[in-house]
XYZ file of C-alpha atoms in Angstrom:
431
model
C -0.367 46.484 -7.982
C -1.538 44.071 -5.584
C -4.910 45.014 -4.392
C -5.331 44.937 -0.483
C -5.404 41.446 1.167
C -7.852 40.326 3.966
C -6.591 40.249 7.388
C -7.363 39.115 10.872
C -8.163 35.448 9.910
C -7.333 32.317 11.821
C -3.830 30.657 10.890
C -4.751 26.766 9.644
C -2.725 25.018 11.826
C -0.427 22.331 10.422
C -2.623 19.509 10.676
C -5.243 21.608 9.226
C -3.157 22.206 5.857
C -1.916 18.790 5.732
C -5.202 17.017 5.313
C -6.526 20.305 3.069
C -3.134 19.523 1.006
C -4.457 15.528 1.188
C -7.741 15.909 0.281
C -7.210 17.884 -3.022
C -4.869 15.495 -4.392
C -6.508 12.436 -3.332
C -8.115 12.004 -7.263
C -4.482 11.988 -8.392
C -4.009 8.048 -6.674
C -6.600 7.330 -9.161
C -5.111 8.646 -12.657
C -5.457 5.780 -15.920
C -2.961 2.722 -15.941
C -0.067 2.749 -18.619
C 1.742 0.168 -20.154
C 5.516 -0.352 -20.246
C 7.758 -3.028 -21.435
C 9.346 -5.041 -18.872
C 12.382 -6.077 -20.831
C 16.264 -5.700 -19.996
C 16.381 -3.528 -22.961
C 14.139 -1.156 -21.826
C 15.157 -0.251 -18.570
C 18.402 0.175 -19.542
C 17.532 2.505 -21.980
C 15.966 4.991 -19.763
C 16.110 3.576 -16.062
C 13.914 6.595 -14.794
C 10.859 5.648 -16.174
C 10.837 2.336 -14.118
C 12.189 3.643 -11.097
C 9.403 3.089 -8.003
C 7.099 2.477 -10.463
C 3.614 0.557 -9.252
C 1.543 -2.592 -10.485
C -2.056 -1.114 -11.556
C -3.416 -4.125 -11.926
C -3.165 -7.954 -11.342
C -0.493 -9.938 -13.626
C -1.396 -13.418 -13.403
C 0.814 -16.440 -14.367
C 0.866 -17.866 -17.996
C 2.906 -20.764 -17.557
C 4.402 -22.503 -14.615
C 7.388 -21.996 -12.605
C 9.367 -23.690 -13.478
C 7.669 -24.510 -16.154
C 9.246 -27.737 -16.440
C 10.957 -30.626 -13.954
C 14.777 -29.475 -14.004
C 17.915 -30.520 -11.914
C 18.882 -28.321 -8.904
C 22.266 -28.760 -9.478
C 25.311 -30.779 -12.011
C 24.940 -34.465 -11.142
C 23.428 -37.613 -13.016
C 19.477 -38.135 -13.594
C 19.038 -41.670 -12.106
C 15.672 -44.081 -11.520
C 15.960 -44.333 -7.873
C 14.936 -47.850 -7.869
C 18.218 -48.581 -9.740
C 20.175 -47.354 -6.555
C 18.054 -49.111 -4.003
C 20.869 -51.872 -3.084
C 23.433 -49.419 -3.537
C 26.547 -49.203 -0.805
C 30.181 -48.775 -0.627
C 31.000 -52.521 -1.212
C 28.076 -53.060 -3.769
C 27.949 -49.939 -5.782
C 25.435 -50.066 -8.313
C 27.318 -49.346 -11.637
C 24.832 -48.059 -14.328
C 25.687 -47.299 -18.316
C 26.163 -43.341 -19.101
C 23.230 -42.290 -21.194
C 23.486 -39.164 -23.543
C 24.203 -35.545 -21.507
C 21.591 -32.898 -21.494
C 22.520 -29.551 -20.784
C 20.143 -26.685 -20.193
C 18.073 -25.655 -22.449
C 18.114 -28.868 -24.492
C 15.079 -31.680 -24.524
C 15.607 -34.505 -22.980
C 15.271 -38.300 -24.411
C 13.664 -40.704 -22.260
C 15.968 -42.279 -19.382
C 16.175 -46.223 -20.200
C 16.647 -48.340 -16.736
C 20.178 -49.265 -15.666
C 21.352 -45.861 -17.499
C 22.289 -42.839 -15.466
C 22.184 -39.044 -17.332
C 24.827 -36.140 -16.965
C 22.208 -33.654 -16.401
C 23.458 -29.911 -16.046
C 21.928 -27.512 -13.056
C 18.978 -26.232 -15.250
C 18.541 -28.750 -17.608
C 15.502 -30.903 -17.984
C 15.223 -34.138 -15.694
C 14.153 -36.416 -18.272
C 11.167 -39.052 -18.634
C 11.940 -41.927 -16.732
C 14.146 -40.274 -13.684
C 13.005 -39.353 -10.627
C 15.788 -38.417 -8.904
C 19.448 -36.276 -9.513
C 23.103 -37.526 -7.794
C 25.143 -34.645 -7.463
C 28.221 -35.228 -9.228
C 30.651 -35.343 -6.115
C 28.364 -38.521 -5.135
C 29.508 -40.611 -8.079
C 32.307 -42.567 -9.044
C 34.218 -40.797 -10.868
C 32.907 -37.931 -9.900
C 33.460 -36.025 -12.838
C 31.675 -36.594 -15.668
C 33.460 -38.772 -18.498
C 32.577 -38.695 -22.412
C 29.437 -40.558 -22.543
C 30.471 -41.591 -25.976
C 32.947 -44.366 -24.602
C 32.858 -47.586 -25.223
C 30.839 -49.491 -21.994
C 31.446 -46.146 -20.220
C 29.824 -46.480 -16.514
C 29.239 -44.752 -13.216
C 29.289 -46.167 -9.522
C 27.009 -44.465 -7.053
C 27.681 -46.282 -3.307
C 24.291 -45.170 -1.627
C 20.456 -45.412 -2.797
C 19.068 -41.570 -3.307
C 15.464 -41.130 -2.181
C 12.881 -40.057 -4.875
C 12.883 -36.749 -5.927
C 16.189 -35.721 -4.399
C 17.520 -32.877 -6.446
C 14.657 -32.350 -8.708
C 13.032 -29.047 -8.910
C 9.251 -29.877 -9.672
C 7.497 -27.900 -12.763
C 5.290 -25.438 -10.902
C 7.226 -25.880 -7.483
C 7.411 -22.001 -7.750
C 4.174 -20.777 -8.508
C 1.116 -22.416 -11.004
C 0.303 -20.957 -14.098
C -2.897 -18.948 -13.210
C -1.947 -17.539 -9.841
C -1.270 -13.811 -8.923
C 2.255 -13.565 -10.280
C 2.474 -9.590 -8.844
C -0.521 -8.351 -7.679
C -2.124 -4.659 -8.157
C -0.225 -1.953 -5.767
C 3.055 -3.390 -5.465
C 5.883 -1.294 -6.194
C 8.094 -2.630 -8.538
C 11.279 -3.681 -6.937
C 14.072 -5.715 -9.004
C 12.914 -9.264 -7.937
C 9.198 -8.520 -9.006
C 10.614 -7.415 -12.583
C 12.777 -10.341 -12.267
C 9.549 -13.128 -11.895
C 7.618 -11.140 -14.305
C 10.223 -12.283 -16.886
C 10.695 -15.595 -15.549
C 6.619 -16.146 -16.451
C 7.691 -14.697 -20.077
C 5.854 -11.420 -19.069
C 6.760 -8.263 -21.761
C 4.767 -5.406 -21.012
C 2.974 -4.564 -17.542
C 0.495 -2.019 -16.413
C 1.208 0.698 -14.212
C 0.008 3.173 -12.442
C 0.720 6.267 -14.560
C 3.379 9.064 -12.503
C 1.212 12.331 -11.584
C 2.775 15.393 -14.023
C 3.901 18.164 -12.090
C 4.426 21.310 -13.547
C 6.839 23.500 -11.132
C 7.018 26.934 -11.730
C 9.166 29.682 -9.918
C 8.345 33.400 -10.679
C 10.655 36.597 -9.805
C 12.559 39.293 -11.805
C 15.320 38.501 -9.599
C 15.494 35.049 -10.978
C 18.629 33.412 -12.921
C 19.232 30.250 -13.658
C 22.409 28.242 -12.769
C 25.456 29.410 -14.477
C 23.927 32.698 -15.470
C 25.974 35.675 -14.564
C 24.244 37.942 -11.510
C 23.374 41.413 -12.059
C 22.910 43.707 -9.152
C 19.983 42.428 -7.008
C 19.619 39.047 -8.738
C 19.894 35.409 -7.300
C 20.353 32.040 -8.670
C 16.815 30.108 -8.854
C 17.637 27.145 -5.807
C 13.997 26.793 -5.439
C 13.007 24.836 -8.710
C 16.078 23.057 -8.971
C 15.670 21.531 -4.664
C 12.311 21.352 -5.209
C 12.384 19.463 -8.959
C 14.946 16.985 -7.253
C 12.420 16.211 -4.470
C 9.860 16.035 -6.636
C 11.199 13.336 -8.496
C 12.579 11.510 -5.362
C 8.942 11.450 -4.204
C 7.638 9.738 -7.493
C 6.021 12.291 -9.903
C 7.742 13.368 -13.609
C 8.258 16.958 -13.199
C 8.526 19.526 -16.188
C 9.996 23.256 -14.634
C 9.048 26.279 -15.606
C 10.838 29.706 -14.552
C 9.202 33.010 -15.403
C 11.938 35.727 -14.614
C 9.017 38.224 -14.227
C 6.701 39.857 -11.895
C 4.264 40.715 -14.460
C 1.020 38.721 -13.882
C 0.171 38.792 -17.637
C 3.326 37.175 -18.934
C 2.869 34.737 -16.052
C -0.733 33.599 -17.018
C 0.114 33.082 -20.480
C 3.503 31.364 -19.982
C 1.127 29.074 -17.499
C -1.412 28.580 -20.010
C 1.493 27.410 -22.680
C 2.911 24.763 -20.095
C -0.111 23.306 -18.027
C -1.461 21.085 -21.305
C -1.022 17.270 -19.914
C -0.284 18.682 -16.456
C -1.783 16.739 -13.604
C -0.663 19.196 -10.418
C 1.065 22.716 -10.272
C 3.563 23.960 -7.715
C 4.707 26.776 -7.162
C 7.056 28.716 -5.291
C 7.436 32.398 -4.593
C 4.945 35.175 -4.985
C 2.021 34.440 -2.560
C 2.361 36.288 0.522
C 1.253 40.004 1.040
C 3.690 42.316 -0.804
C 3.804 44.440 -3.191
C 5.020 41.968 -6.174
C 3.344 38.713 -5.526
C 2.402 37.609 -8.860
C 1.104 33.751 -7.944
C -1.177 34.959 -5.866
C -2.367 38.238 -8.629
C -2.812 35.264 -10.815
C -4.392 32.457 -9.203
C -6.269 34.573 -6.683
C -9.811 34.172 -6.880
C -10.171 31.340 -9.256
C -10.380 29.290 -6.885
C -7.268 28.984 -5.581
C -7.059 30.294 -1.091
C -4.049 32.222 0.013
C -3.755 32.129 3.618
C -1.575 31.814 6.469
C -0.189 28.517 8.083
C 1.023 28.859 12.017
C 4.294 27.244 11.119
C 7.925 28.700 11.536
C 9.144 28.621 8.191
C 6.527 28.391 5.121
C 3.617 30.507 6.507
C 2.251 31.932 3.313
C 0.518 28.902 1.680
C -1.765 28.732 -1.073
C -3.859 25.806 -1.813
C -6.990 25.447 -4.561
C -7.663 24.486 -8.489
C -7.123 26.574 -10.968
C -8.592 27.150 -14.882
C -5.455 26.318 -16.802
C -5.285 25.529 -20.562
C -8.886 24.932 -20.383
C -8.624 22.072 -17.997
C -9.332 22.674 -13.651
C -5.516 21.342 -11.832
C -5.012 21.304 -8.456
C -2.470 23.887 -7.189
C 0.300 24.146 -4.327
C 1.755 27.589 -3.695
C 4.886 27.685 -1.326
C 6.325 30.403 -0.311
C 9.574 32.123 -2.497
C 12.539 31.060 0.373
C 13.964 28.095 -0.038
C 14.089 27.119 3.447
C 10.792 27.785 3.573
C 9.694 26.124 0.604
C 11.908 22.630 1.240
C 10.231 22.788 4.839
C 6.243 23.603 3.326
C 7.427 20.283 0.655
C 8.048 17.853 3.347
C 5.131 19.246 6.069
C 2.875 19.256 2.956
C 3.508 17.631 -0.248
C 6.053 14.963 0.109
C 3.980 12.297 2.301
C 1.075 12.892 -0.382
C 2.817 12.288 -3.382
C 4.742 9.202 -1.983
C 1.487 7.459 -0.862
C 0.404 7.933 -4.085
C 3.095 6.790 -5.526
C 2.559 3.560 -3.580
C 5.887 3.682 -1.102
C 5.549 1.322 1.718
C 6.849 4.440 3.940
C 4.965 7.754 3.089
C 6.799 9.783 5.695
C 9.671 10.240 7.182
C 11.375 8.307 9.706
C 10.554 10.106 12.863
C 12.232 9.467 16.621
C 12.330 11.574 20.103
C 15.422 12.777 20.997
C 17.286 14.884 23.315
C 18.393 18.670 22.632
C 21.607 19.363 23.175
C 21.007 23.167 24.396
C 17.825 25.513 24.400
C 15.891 26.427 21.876
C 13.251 29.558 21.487
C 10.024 29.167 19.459
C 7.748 31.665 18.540
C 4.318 31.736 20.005
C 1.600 30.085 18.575
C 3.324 28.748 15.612
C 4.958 25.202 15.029
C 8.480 25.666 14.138
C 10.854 23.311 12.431
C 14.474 23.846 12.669
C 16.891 22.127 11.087
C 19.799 20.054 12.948
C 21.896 17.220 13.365
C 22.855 14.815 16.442
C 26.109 14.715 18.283
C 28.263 12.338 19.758
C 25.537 11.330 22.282
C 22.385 11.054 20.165
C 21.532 14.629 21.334
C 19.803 16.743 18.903
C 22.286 20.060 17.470
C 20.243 22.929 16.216
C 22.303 23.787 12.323
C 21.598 27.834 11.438
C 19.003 29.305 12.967
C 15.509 29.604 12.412
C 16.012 32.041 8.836
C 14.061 30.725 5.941
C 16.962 31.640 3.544
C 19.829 29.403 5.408
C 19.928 26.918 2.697
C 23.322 25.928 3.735
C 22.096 25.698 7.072
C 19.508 23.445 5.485
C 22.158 21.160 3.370
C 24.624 20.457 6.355
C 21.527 19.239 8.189
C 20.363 15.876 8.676
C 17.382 16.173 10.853
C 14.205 18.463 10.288
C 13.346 19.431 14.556
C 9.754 20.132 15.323
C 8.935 22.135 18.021
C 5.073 22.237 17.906
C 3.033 25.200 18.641
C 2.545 26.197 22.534
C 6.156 25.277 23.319
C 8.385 28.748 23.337
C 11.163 27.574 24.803
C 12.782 23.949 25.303
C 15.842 23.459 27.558
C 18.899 21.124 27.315
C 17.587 17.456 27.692
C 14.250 18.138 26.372
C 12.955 15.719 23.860
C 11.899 16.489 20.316
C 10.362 15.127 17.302
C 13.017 14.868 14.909
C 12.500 13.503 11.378
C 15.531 12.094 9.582
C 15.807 13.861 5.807
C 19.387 12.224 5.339
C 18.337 9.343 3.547
């Protein structure tokens, strides 16, 4: 049984449980680096493992980018001083030295010669500037291999045209990515350029979910009298991993608080955070709050319209203290306590540039009751006009409600009723 809870004490307000909710995670922004190949091979292999991943420390430069002078484009390496006198009725006609494609030294470029030199390839000693192949006469390139085979160019070409200077890009030394940055495509991209393999990162929080009930069954399982499919860990694992942590689930189809501590103790090894959903308000069958209760783990009320019942603490698990985050068992409610609570925490420490979620007034599009002293989110979507449509009502098990919706509404606490026109604090969840 559960043993009597305490009553009469002051709802946290939301604000209140947010920074509570902040300030017990805040160690997990500082967990040890890991290192990961940065090759093509890799991600391809298992693209999750590099997805929003962030820079723990500094990657300097080893060589220079480019890390040697190359030709912006197909045309001829020329000395410029061989064009000088160049125009239409005085071309200056130079000999067609040996072609050098990319990737491919060059040989030193003798005066009078000019050199077929491919976008890429290596401007060689000796030429200072590149003629783009439509500028020459023919202006196609010809088999350098001809007898007395030549090329007219009709106008001089100032030093350095065309020439991509080694270390134009960035010098070998300097911050190549620097420490915090999230790793988007182009970052991975440079790191290779610089010949970069492996990288150090900031190592993904472990989350271990868990969802408790005897009424639980999993997706696909058939539904006996009084059961329901598990939504919970399967919503919350997916915004879990949206939000930047590896997740392991864990469903204990059980209200018995001893087969619930030990499955616990079996699954937290390696575990940097537990979350859990169902079983902490005042019933008669709450087992996450019989077992975490009084280790140092608080149950207590939140004034907020769905997802009251909040538990927030560390806990002795597997011999090691994790912090915990107890949502309530509906899934409204515990998809509304995720993204009040947990999501903007996780993503900041996850290093996203945008921690929460896009938020705008708006307009109601008809009246809406809220109950007193509590901050209620709805869930909605806008109209024609911009105006804000309440989806459902207020029911912490209208998941449907919840997945037609594209807006979360908050109406914060001391507002009971809103008319038509009103504005409200919506935050966009449709991304």
């Amino acid at each position: 049984m559960t043993p009597d809870r305490p009553a009469g004490r002051r709802r946290r307000t939301v604000d209140e449980h947010r920074a509570a909710v902040r300030d017990l995670l805040a160690p997990l922004a500082e967990l040890p680096a890991e290192e990961l190949p940065a090759t093509a091979e890799a991600l391809t292999r298992d693209p999750h493992r590099f997805a929003g991943r962030v820079l723990a420390v500094d990657v300097t430069s080893p060589i220079d980018l480019p890390p040697f002078r190359n030709s912006q484009m197909d045309g001829y390496a020329v000395r410029a001083a061989d064009l000088a006198d160049a125009t239409d009725r005085d071309p200056a006609v130079l000999r067609i030295a040996a072609r050098i494609p990319a990737g491919r030294p060059a040989a030193p470029l003798d005066p009078g010669t000019a050199a077929p030199c491919m976008t890429g390839a290596p401007v060689p000693p000796g030429a200072d500037a590149i003629v783009p192949i439509e500028a020459a006469t023919p202006d196609r390139f010809v088999d350098e291999d001809a007898a007395d085979a030549t090329v007219s160019f009709r106008a001089p070409v100032d030093p350095g045209a065309f020439v991509r200077a080694q270390g134009s890009d960035l010098a070998a030394g300097s911050v190549l990515v620097a420490a915090g940055t999230r790793l988007l495509p182009a970052h991975l991209g440079v790191l290779a350029s610089a010949g970069v393999a492996r990288i150090a990162v900031r190592r993904r929080p472990v989350v271990l979910l868990l969802s408790t009930g005897l009424e639980l069954r999993g997706p696909g399982e058939e539904l006996a009298p009084g059961q329901v499919h598990d939504a919970n860990s399967v919503a919350l694992a997916a915004s879990l991993q949206d939000a930047g942590v590896e997740v392991r689930a864990l469903r204990v189809a059980s209200d018995d608080a001893d087969r619930v501590r030990d499955a616990l103790r079996d699954a937290a090894r390696g575990v940097d955070l537990l979350v859990t959903t169902g079983g902490v308000s005042a019933g008669a069958y709450e087992v996450v709050r019989d077992v975490l209760e009084g280790g140092g783990v608080e149950f207590a009320s939140v004034a907020v319209q769905p997802g009251g019942p909040q538990g927030l603490g560390t806990a002795d698990l597997g011999g090691a203290r994790i912090p915990v985050v107890a949502f309530p068992g509906n899934p409204v409610s515990a998809l509304v306590s995720f993204e009040l609570f947990l999501r903007p925490v996780l993503r900041r420490i996850a290093g996203r540039a945008h921690a929460d979620r896009p938020s705008r007034e708006l307009p109601l599009a008809a009246p809406l009751d809220s109950p007193a002293g509590k901050h209620q989110v709805r869930r909605g979507r806008l109209d024609a006009d911009g105006r804000v449509v309440a989806v459902g009502g207020p029911g912490s098990h209208l998941l449907h409600a919840y997945a037609t919706a594209t807006h979360l509404v908050h109406i914060p606490a001391g507002l009971e009723r809103l008319e038509a026109g009103d504005p409200v604090t919506v935050w966009s969840i449709d991304d």
